[in-house]
mmCIF file of C-alpha atoms in Angstrom:
data_model
loop_
_atom_site.group_PDB
_atom_site.id
_atom_site.type_symbol
_atom_site.label_atom_id
_atom_site.label_comp_id
_atom_site.label_asym_id
_atom_site.label_seq_id
_atom_site.Cartn_x
_atom_site.Cartn_y
_atom_site.Cartn_z
ATOM 1 C CA MET S 51 -15.895 -11.288 13.026
ATOM 2 C CA TRP S 52 -15.727 -7.745 14.449
ATOM 3 C CA PRO S 53 -12.732 -8.546 16.741
ATOM 4 C CA THR S 54 -10.896 -9.999 13.728
ATOM 5 C CA LEU S 55 -11.517 -6.896 11.638
ATOM 6 C CA ALA S 56 -10.888 -4.305 14.350
ATOM 7 C CA GLY S 57 -8.315 -5.775 16.701
ATOM 8 C CA SER S 58 -6.089 -8.428 15.178
ATOM 9 C CA TRP S 59 -2.402 -8.448 14.268
ATOM 10 C CA ASP S 60 -1.207 -5.027 13.056
ATOM 11 C CA SER S 61 -4.486 -3.470 14.199
ATOM 12 C CA ARG S 62 -3.391 -4.055 17.793
ATOM 13 C CA TRP S 63 -0.209 -2.101 17.180
ATOM 14 C CA TYR S 64 -2.050 0.887 15.736
ATOM 15 C CA LEU S 65 -4.501 0.904 18.641
ATOM 16 C CA ARG S 66 -1.627 0.616 21.116
ATOM 17 C CA ILE S 67 0.095 3.616 19.523
ATOM 18 C CA ALA S 68 -3.178 5.571 19.660
ATOM 19 C CA ASP S 69 -3.505 4.671 23.358
ATOM 20 C CA HIS S 70 0.066 4.956 24.614
ATOM 21 C CA GLY S 71 2.244 6.548 21.943
ATOM 22 C CA TYR S 72 5.558 5.233 20.635
ATOM 23 C CA ALA S 73 8.461 3.404 22.218
ATOM 24 C CA THR S 74 11.191 5.671 23.534
ATOM 25 C CA ALA S 75 14.207 3.465 22.789
ATOM 26 C CA LEU S 76 15.425 0.923 20.260
ATOM 27 C CA GLY S 77 15.807 -2.056 22.600
ATOM 28 C CA THR S 78 16.811 -5.540 21.517
ATOM 29 C CA ALA S 79 13.545 -7.528 21.564
ATOM 30 C CA MET S 80 12.426 -8.851 18.210
ATOM 31 C CA ASP S 81 9.023 -7.962 16.723
ATOM 32 C CA SER S 82 8.135 -5.615 19.557
ATOM 33 C CA ASN S 83 9.102 -2.018 18.724
ATOM 34 C CA SER S 84 6.180 0.223 17.799
ATOM 35 C CA LEU S 85 8.455 2.643 15.909
ATOM 36 C CA ALA S 86 8.147 0.383 12.863
ATOM 37 C CA PHE S 87 4.571 1.678 12.356
ATOM 38 C CA PHE S 88 3.967 5.045 10.727
ATOM 39 C CA PRO S 89 1.950 7.680 12.618
ATOM 40 C CA LEU S 90 -0.835 9.115 10.454
ATOM 41 C CA TYR S 91 -3.437 6.371 10.894
ATOM 42 C CA PRO S 92 -3.097 5.919 14.681
ATOM 43 C CA GLY S 93 -2.991 9.697 15.016
ATOM 44 C CA LEU S 94 -6.291 9.995 13.139
ATOM 45 C CA VAL S 95 -7.813 7.220 15.250
ATOM 46 C CA LYS S 96 -6.828 9.008 18.445
ATOM 47 C CA ALA S 97 -8.078 12.397 17.229
ATOM 48 C CA VAL S 98 -11.435 11.154 15.953
ATOM 49 C CA ALA S 99 -12.038 8.913 18.978
ATOM 50 C CA ALA S 100 -11.511 11.940 21.249
ATOM 51 C CA VAL S 101 -14.552 13.713 19.794
ATOM 52 C CA THR S 102 -16.868 10.798 18.950
ATOM 53 C CA PRO S 103 -18.559 8.037 20.964
ATOM 54 C CA GLY S 104 -17.362 4.451 20.803
ATOM 55 C CA SER S 105 -14.062 2.740 21.323
ATOM 56 C CA ARG S 106 -10.879 3.465 19.420
ATOM 57 C CA ALA S 107 -11.171 0.037 17.816
ATOM 58 C CA SER S 108 -14.576 0.968 16.391
ATOM 59 C CA VAL S 109 -13.261 4.312 15.187
ATOM 60 C CA ALA S 110 -10.296 2.593 13.526
ATOM 61 C CA LEU S 111 -12.620 0.247 11.652
ATOM 62 C CA VAL S 112 -14.987 3.006 10.546
ATOM 63 C CA LEU S 113 -12.086 5.150 9.343
ATOM 64 C CA ALA S 114 -10.625 2.262 7.344
ATOM 65 C CA ALA S 115 -13.959 1.564 5.663
ATOM 66 C CA GLY S 116 -14.498 5.248 4.944
ATOM 67 C CA PHE S 117 -11.047 5.687 3.451
ATOM 68 C CA SER S 118 -11.639 2.662 1.222
ATOM 69 C CA LEU S 119 -14.460 4.640 -0.426
ATOM 70 C CA VAL S 120 -12.159 7.659 -0.846
ATOM 71 C CA ALA S 121 -9.601 5.298 -2.383
ATOM 72 C CA ALA S 122 -12.184 3.877 -4.790
ATOM 73 C CA TRP S 123 -13.112 7.423 -5.846
ATOM 74 C CA GLY S 124 -9.470 8.295 -6.489
ATOM 75 C CA ILE S 125 -8.839 5.089 -8.440
ATOM 76 C CA PHE S 126 -11.891 5.785 -10.586
ATOM 77 C CA ALA S 127 -10.647 9.340 -11.161
ATOM 78 C CA VAL S 128 -7.289 8.036 -12.448
ATOM 79 C CA GLY S 129 -8.901 5.439 -14.726
ATOM 80 C CA ASP S 130 -11.464 7.926 -16.016
ATOM 81 C CA LEU S 131 -8.828 10.580 -16.691
ATOM 82 C CA LEU S 132 -6.653 8.207 -18.712
ATOM 83 C CA HIS S 133 -9.172 5.947 -20.476
ATOM 84 C CA GLY S 134 -12.729 7.074 -19.762
ATOM 85 C CA PRO S 135 -15.411 6.325 -17.152
ATOM 86 C CA ARG S 136 -16.016 2.688 -18.100
ATOM 87 C CA THR S 137 -12.350 1.851 -17.564
ATOM 88 C CA GLY S 138 -12.481 3.784 -14.292
ATOM 89 C CA VAL S 139 -15.366 1.666 -13.017
ATOM 90 C CA VAL S 140 -13.717 -1.603 -14.085
ATOM 91 C CA LEU S 141 -10.437 -0.525 -12.480
ATOM 92 C CA VAL S 142 -12.188 0.093 -9.156
ATOM 93 C CA VAL S 143 -13.961 -3.273 -9.272
ATOM 94 C CA LEU S 144 -10.752 -5.147 -10.105
ATOM 95 C CA TRP S 145 -8.889 -3.389 -7.305
ATOM 96 C CA ALA S 146 -11.709 -4.142 -4.848
ATOM 97 C CA ALA S 147 -11.670 -7.788 -5.983
ATOM 98 C CA LEU S 148 -7.974 -8.412 -5.362
ATOM 99 C CA PRO S 149 -7.395 -11.576 -3.281
ATOM 100 C CA VAL S 150 -6.621 -9.811 0.016
ATOM 101 C CA ALA S 151 -8.778 -6.720 -0.559
ATOM 102 C CA VAL S 152 -10.821 -7.459 2.567
ATOM 103 C CA VAL S 153 -8.057 -5.762 4.583
ATOM 104 C CA GLN S 154 -9.392 -2.477 3.214
ATOM 105 C CA TRP S 155 -12.202 -2.935 5.754
ATOM 106 C CA MET S 156 -9.921 -3.981 8.601
ATOM 107 C CA ALA S 157 -8.265 -1.575 11.050
ATOM 108 C CA TYR S 158 -5.184 -1.464 8.832
ATOM 109 C CA THR S 159 -3.544 1.389 6.922
ATOM 110 C CA GLU S 160 -4.094 0.027 3.411
ATOM 111 C CA SER S 161 -7.283 1.973 2.667
ATOM 112 C CA LEU S 162 -5.871 5.292 3.931
ATOM 113 C CA PHE S 163 -2.623 4.752 2.079
ATOM 114 C CA THR S 164 -4.369 3.764 -1.159
ATOM 115 C CA ALA S 165 -6.645 6.809 -0.932
ATOM 116 C CA LEU S 166 -3.698 9.185 -0.519
ATOM 117 C CA THR S 167 -1.747 7.398 -3.249
ATOM 118 C CA ALA S 168 -4.613 7.503 -5.734
ATOM 119 C CA TRP S 169 -5.203 11.212 -5.250
ATOM 120 C CA ALA S 170 -1.479 12.010 -5.311
ATOM 121 C CA LEU S 171 -1.209 10.244 -8.677
ATOM 122 C CA TYR S 172 -4.378 11.893 -9.967
ATOM 123 C CA TRP S 173 -3.205 15.399 -9.088
ATOM 124 C CA ALA S 174 0.209 14.641 -10.588
ATOM 125 C CA LEU S 175 -1.454 13.537 -13.821
ATOM 126 C CA ARG S 176 -3.382 16.818 -13.777
ATOM 127 C CA GLU S 177 -0.131 18.697 -13.028
ATOM 128 C CA ARG S 178 -1.521 20.090 -9.805
ATOM 129 C CA TRP S 179 1.836 19.811 -8.129
ATOM 130 C CA VAL S 180 1.163 21.224 -4.667
ATOM 131 C CA ALA S 181 -1.906 19.006 -4.185
ATOM 132 C CA ALA S 182 0.033 15.984 -5.471
ATOM 133 C CA GLY S 183 2.973 16.752 -3.188
ATOM 134 C CA ALA S 184 0.726 17.211 -0.148
ATOM 135 C CA CYS S 185 -1.044 13.878 -0.724
ATOM 136 C CA ALA S 186 2.298 12.151 -1.280
ATOM 137 C CA ALA S 187 3.690 13.665 1.935
ATOM 138 C CA LEU S 188 0.704 12.340 3.893
ATOM 139 C CA ALA S 189 1.111 8.928 2.233
ATOM 140 C CA GLY S 190 4.711 8.994 3.446
ATOM 141 C CA LEU S 191 3.416 9.371 6.998
ATOM 142 C CA THR S 192 1.153 6.334 6.568
ATOM 143 C CA ARG S 193 3.246 3.374 5.429
ATOM 144 C CA PRO S 194 6.908 2.550 4.717
ATOM 145 C CA THR S 195 5.991 2.130 1.036
ATOM 146 C CA GLY S 196 5.022 5.792 1.058
ATOM 147 C CA ILE S 197 8.521 6.366 -0.278
ATOM 148 C CA ALA S 198 7.256 5.028 -3.629
ATOM 149 C CA VAL S 199 4.622 7.779 -3.882
ATOM 150 C CA GLY S 200 7.071 10.404 -2.702
ATOM 151 C CA VAL S 201 9.695 9.435 -5.280
ATOM 152 C CA ALA S 202 7.145 9.235 -8.111
ATOM 153 C CA VAL S 203 5.656 12.667 -7.493
ATOM 154 C CA ALA S 204 9.049 14.234 -6.769
ATOM 155 C CA VAL S 205 10.466 12.888 -10.047
ATOM 156 C CA VAL S 206 7.669 14.091 -12.312
ATOM 157 C CA ALA S 207 7.297 17.415 -10.482
ATOM 158 C CA GLY S 208 11.058 17.899 -10.643
ATOM 159 C CA VAL S 209 11.054 17.242 -14.398
ATOM 160 C CA ALA S 210 8.167 19.700 -14.801
ATOM 161 C CA TRP S 211 10.080 22.335 -12.828
ATOM 162 C CA TRP S 212 13.211 21.791 -14.923
ATOM 163 C CA ARG S 213 11.211 22.349 -18.091
ATOM 164 C CA THR S 214 8.971 25.226 -16.997
ATOM 165 C CA ARG S 215 10.533 26.687 -13.831
ATOM 166 C CA GLU S 216 7.019 26.684 -12.402
ATOM 167 C CA ARG S 217 7.120 27.444 -8.668
ATOM 168 C CA ASP S 218 4.306 24.980 -7.826
ATOM 169 C CA ALA S 219 6.267 22.132 -9.411
ATOM 170 C CA TRP S 220 9.276 22.951 -7.233
ATOM 171 C CA ILE S 221 7.089 23.055 -4.115
ATOM 172 C CA GLY S 222 5.407 19.769 -5.033
ATOM 173 C CA ALA S 223 8.754 18.071 -5.622
ATOM 174 C CA LEU S 224 9.988 19.145 -2.184
ATOM 175 C CA LEU S 225 6.740 18.238 -0.424
ATOM 176 C CA ALA S 226 6.332 14.753 -1.900
ATOM 177 C CA PRO S 227 9.001 12.823 0.087
ATOM 178 C CA ALA S 228 8.827 15.101 3.142
ATOM 179 C CA GLY S 229 6.425 12.970 5.210
ATOM 180 C CA TRP S 230 8.439 9.770 4.858
ATOM 181 C CA LEU S 231 11.741 11.536 5.459
ATOM 182 C CA ALA S 232 10.374 13.387 8.485
ATOM 183 C CA PHE S 233 9.217 10.214 10.238
ATOM 184 C CA VAL S 234 12.448 8.353 9.470
ATOM 185 C CA ALA S 235 14.445 11.307 10.821
ATOM 186 C CA TRP S 236 12.233 11.536 13.925
ATOM 187 C CA VAL S 237 12.723 7.834 14.702
ATOM 188 C CA GLY S 238 16.472 8.313 14.390
ATOM 189 C CA TRP S 239 16.320 11.227 16.840
ATOM 190 C CA ARG S 240 14.028 9.234 19.155
ATOM 191 C CA VAL S 241 16.415 6.301 19.502
ATOM 192 C CA GLY S 242 19.606 8.362 19.319
ATOM 193 C CA ARG S 243 21.182 7.049 16.112
ATOM 194 C CA TRP S 244 21.060 8.215 12.510
ATOM 195 C CA ASP S 245 19.903 4.813 11.183
ATOM 196 C CA GLY S 246 17.350 4.315 13.948
ATOM 197 C CA TYR S 247 14.397 3.554 11.684
ATOM 198 C CA PHE S 248 16.342 0.920 9.743
ATOM 199 C CA ALA S 249 17.595 -0.571 13.010
ATOM 200 C CA VAL S 250 13.954 -0.892 14.109
ATOM 201 C CA GLN S 251 13.132 -2.642 10.832
ATOM 202 C CA ARG S 252 15.959 -5.104 11.421
ATOM 203 C CA LEU S 253 14.378 -5.952 14.772
ATOM 204 C CA TRP S 254 11.297 -6.900 12.744
ATOM 205 C CA ARG S 255 13.507 -9.011 10.434
ATOM 206 C CA ASN S 256 12.687 -6.670 7.606
ATOM 207 C CA GLN S 257 15.558 -5.294 5.577
ATOM 208 C CA TRP S 258 16.190 -4.879 1.874
ATOM 209 C CA ASP S 259 18.156 -7.763 0.372
ATOM 210 C CA GLY S 260 17.661 -7.176 -3.333
ATOM 211 C CA GLY S 261 15.007 -9.875 -3.655
ATOM 212 C CA ALA S 262 17.054 -12.858 -2.524
ATOM 213 C CA ASP S 263 14.539 -13.849 0.159
ATOM 214 C CA THR S 264 11.618 -13.457 -2.250
ATOM 215 C CA VAL S 265 13.263 -15.775 -4.765
ATOM 216 C CA ARG S 266 14.007 -18.342 -2.045
ATOM 217 C CA GLU S 267 10.410 -18.296 -0.822
ATOM 218 C CA LEU S 268 8.993 -18.591 -4.334
ATOM 219 C CA ARG S 269 11.287 -21.489 -5.166
ATOM 220 C CA HIS S 270 10.514 -23.252 -1.901
ATOM 221 C CA LEU S 271 6.754 -22.852 -2.216
ATOM 222 C CA LEU S 272 6.301 -23.523 -5.904
ATOM 223 C CA ALA S 273 9.093 -25.981 -6.663
ATOM 224 C CA TYR S 274 9.808 -28.003 -3.520
ATOM 225 C CA GLN S 275 6.744 -28.093 -1.273
ATOM 226 C CA THR S 276 4.358 -30.884 -2.175
ATOM 227 C CA ARG S 277 1.364 -29.323 -0.383
ATOM 228 C CA PRO S 278 1.979 -25.581 0.040
ATOM 229 C CA GLN S 279 -0.560 -23.550 2.000
ATOM 230 C CA LEU S 280 -3.208 -21.950 -0.194
ATOM 231 C CA PHE S 281 -2.693 -18.474 1.253
ATOM 232 C CA LEU S 282 1.018 -18.518 0.453
ATOM 233 C CA VAL S 283 0.367 -19.839 -3.051
ATOM 234 C CA VAL S 284 -2.004 -16.922 -3.678
ATOM 235 C CA VAL S 285 0.571 -14.460 -2.301
ATOM 236 C CA SER S 286 3.150 -15.937 -4.670
ATOM 237 C CA GLY S 287 0.729 -15.644 -7.576
ATOM 238 C CA VAL S 288 0.086 -11.981 -6.778
ATOM 239 C CA LEU S 289 3.824 -11.235 -6.679
ATOM 240 C CA LEU S 290 4.502 -12.940 -10.001
ATOM 241 C CA ALA S 291 1.453 -11.413 -11.673
ATOM 242 C CA SER S 292 2.414 -7.947 -10.424
ATOM 243 C CA ALA S 293 5.903 -8.219 -11.897
ATOM 244 C CA ALA S 294 4.457 -9.406 -15.223
ATOM 245 C CA LEU S 295 1.845 -6.628 -15.266
ATOM 246 C CA TYR S 296 4.554 -4.032 -14.691
ATOM 247 C CA LEU S 297 6.240 -5.138 -17.909
ATOM 248 C CA VAL S 298 2.905 -4.773 -19.721
ATOM 249 C CA CYS S 299 2.419 -1.299 -18.216
ATOM 250 C CA ALA S 300 5.899 -0.278 -19.355
ATOM 251 C CA ALA S 301 5.216 -1.616 -22.856
ATOM 252 C CA ASP S 302 1.957 0.387 -22.882
ATOM 253 C CA ARG S 303 3.973 3.515 -22.009
ATOM 254 C CA GLN S 304 1.887 4.472 -19.035
ATOM 255 C CA PRO S 305 2.433 7.999 -17.697
ATOM 256 C CA ARG S 306 5.780 8.360 -15.989
ATOM 257 C CA VAL S 307 4.331 9.012 -12.538
ATOM 258 C CA LEU S 308 2.474 5.682 -12.577
ATOM 259 C CA LEU S 309 5.465 3.708 -13.798
ATOM 260 C CA VAL S 310 7.810 5.248 -11.240
ATOM 261 C CA PHE S 311 5.346 4.625 -8.420
ATOM 262 C CA THR S 312 4.642 0.978 -9.251
ATOM 263 C CA GLY S 313 8.289 0.354 -10.085
ATOM 264 C CA VAL S 314 9.553 1.635 -6.735
ATOM 265 C CA LEU S 315 6.710 -0.160 -4.943
ATOM 266 C CA LEU S 316 7.711 -3.463 -6.546
ATOM 267 C CA VAL S 317 11.395 -2.873 -5.767
ATOM 268 C CA VAL S 318 10.556 -2.255 -2.091
ATOM 269 C CA VAL S 319 8.127 -5.165 -1.715
ATOM 270 C CA LEU S 320 9.931 -7.769 -3.806
ATOM 271 C CA GLY S 321 13.367 -6.646 -2.685
ATOM 272 C CA SER S 322 12.697 -6.828 1.059
ATOM 273 C CA GLY S 323 13.576 -9.803 3.230
ATOM 274 C CA GLY S 324 11.660 -10.825 6.294
ATOM 275 C CA VAL S 325 8.062 -11.930 6.478
ATOM 276 C CA TYR S 326 6.612 -13.245 3.217
ATOM 277 C CA PHE S 327 2.874 -13.640 3.797
ATOM 278 C CA PRO S 328 1.843 -9.920 3.890
ATOM 279 C CA ARG S 329 3.409 -9.019 0.562
ATOM 280 C CA ALA S 330 0.204 -9.334 -1.445
ATOM 281 C CA ARG S 331 -1.322 -6.818 0.989
ATOM 282 C CA PHE S 332 1.644 -4.495 0.531
ATOM 283 C CA LEU S 333 0.878 -4.395 -3.213
ATOM 284 C CA LEU S 334 -2.798 -3.448 -2.811
ATOM 285 C CA PRO S 335 -2.081 0.263 -3.423
ATOM 286 C CA GLY S 336 -0.421 -0.652 -6.736
ATOM 287 C CA PHE S 337 -3.706 -0.336 -8.636
ATOM 288 C CA PRO S 338 -2.041 1.185 -11.773
ATOM 289 C CA LEU S 339 -0.730 -2.321 -12.457
ATOM 290 C CA LEU S 340 -4.342 -3.315 -13.174
ATOM 291 C CA LEU S 341 -4.866 -0.631 -15.833
ATOM 292 C CA PRO S 342 -4.034 -2.862 -18.836
ATOM 293 C CA VAL S 343 -6.535 -5.464 -17.609
ATOM 294 C CA ALA S 344 -9.168 -2.810 -16.891
ATOM 295 C CA VAL S 345 -8.760 -1.302 -20.368
ATOM 296 C CA ALA S 346 -9.059 -4.734 -22.001
ATOM 297 C CA VAL S 347 -12.161 -5.653 -19.992
ATOM 298 C CA ALA S 348 -13.774 -2.261 -20.602
ATOM 299 C CA ARG S 349 -13.361 -2.711 -24.359
ATOM 300 C CA THR S 350 -14.936 -6.169 -24.495
ATOM 301 C CA ARG S 351 -18.620 -6.816 -25.013
ATOM 302 C CA ARG S 352 -20.739 -6.126 -21.956
ATOM 303 C CA PRO S 353 -21.623 -9.821 -21.214
ATOM 304 C CA VAL S 354 -17.943 -10.789 -21.288
ATOM 305 C CA ALA S 355 -17.043 -7.871 -19.008
ATOM 306 C CA TRP S 356 -19.771 -8.895 -16.567
ATOM 307 C CA VAL S 357 -18.469 -12.475 -16.454
ATOM 308 C CA VAL S 358 -14.903 -11.311 -15.794
ATOM 309 C CA VAL S 359 -15.696 -8.827 -13.040
ATOM 310 C CA SER S 360 -18.313 -11.085 -11.415
ATOM 311 C CA SER S 361 -15.873 -13.983 -11.312
ATOM 312 C CA ALA S 362 -13.223 -11.741 -9.775
ATOM 313 C CA VAL S 363 -15.633 -10.486 -7.106
ATOM 314 C CA VAL S 364 -16.833 -13.995 -6.173
ATOM 315 C CA ALA S 365 -13.268 -15.326 -6.007
ATOM 316 C CA SER S 366 -12.183 -12.385 -3.852
ATOM 317 C CA ALA S 367 -15.122 -12.843 -1.471
ATOM 318 C CA TRP S 368 -14.350 -16.540 -1.079
ATOM 319 C CA PHE S 369 -10.651 -15.960 -0.505
ATOM 320 C CA GLY S 370 -11.346 -13.104 1.895
ATOM 321 C CA ALA S 371 -13.496 -15.435 4.000
ATOM 322 C CA TYR S 372 -10.742 -18.063 3.850
ATOM 323 C CA MET S 373 -8.146 -15.512 4.968
ATOM 324 C CA LEU S 374 -10.216 -14.356 7.937
ATOM 325 C CA LEU S 375 -11.623 -17.715 9.077
ATOM 326 C CA VAL S 376 -9.118 -20.388 8.036
ATOM 327 C CA TRP S 377 -5.683 -18.825 7.614
ATOM 328 C CA ARG S 378 -4.077 -18.510 11.053
ATOM 329 C CA GLY S 379 -1.485 -15.890 10.309
ATOM 330 C CA PRO S 380 -1.634 -12.156 9.593
ATOM 331 C CA PRO S 381 -3.041 -11.059 6.228
#
């Protein structure tokens, strides 16, 4: 089990970057350019491994698990701030019980990214613009979907600056997208062309197509395949449920920063072509989508709430074991 958690699929790429750095050219080989992976997580792995015992794979796993706790704290803080501590606890449990949540304890970037996202959103809700912008900038150095956090914080901080001319809001708005933009610009400089990062993504068969590929995959899996693979059915269910929950969140008039973040996240994930199976994982940081469910569960009688959250946890544990032991592809 340890090799699966610490050294499989994307984990190998992060460890390779920590060991050897990034590619120096674009090249033409498909699925083989390390410049598609953002630098904060492998940089942390390399730095921590340099001053602690154990292999970089072990350090990567420990960091991922540790950041999952920081993420849970941030998610609770958002839920507590908006709807009270009981909703905060339920929100954390629901997030931790998502179908592919086991990747939070793999040597992947999801736990680090979710932690930075949660605290960026929390500080934005508290109107602590510099802290929000700094967390968003670091999130932008962690995953491609960091652009969603950067845009969300930049928008609300920019609106706050327009209304109040507060210097911190202006700084936060500039900071928020800086990490993502800096890495994209650096990749372009590294490979010698202005669209270098997007050229790298095309080599991974991953470019934005407005959702055409997502619709094709959903139609193929749910309408034409007689025996679709369970993992892909669950991924499809997560995508459809996320889109539906966004409409509920909009109807509930969630704070602007949450709606912008989850909206841009859904546009990026649902609108991208390329590989289909990791898209449920890409939506793990979108925990604000679960707020309407968390509020409803928190307001029910305690026995009903226990049944709901317990069922979610058991189902997630079973599917996590299936993903690691039965499913042959990446999570």
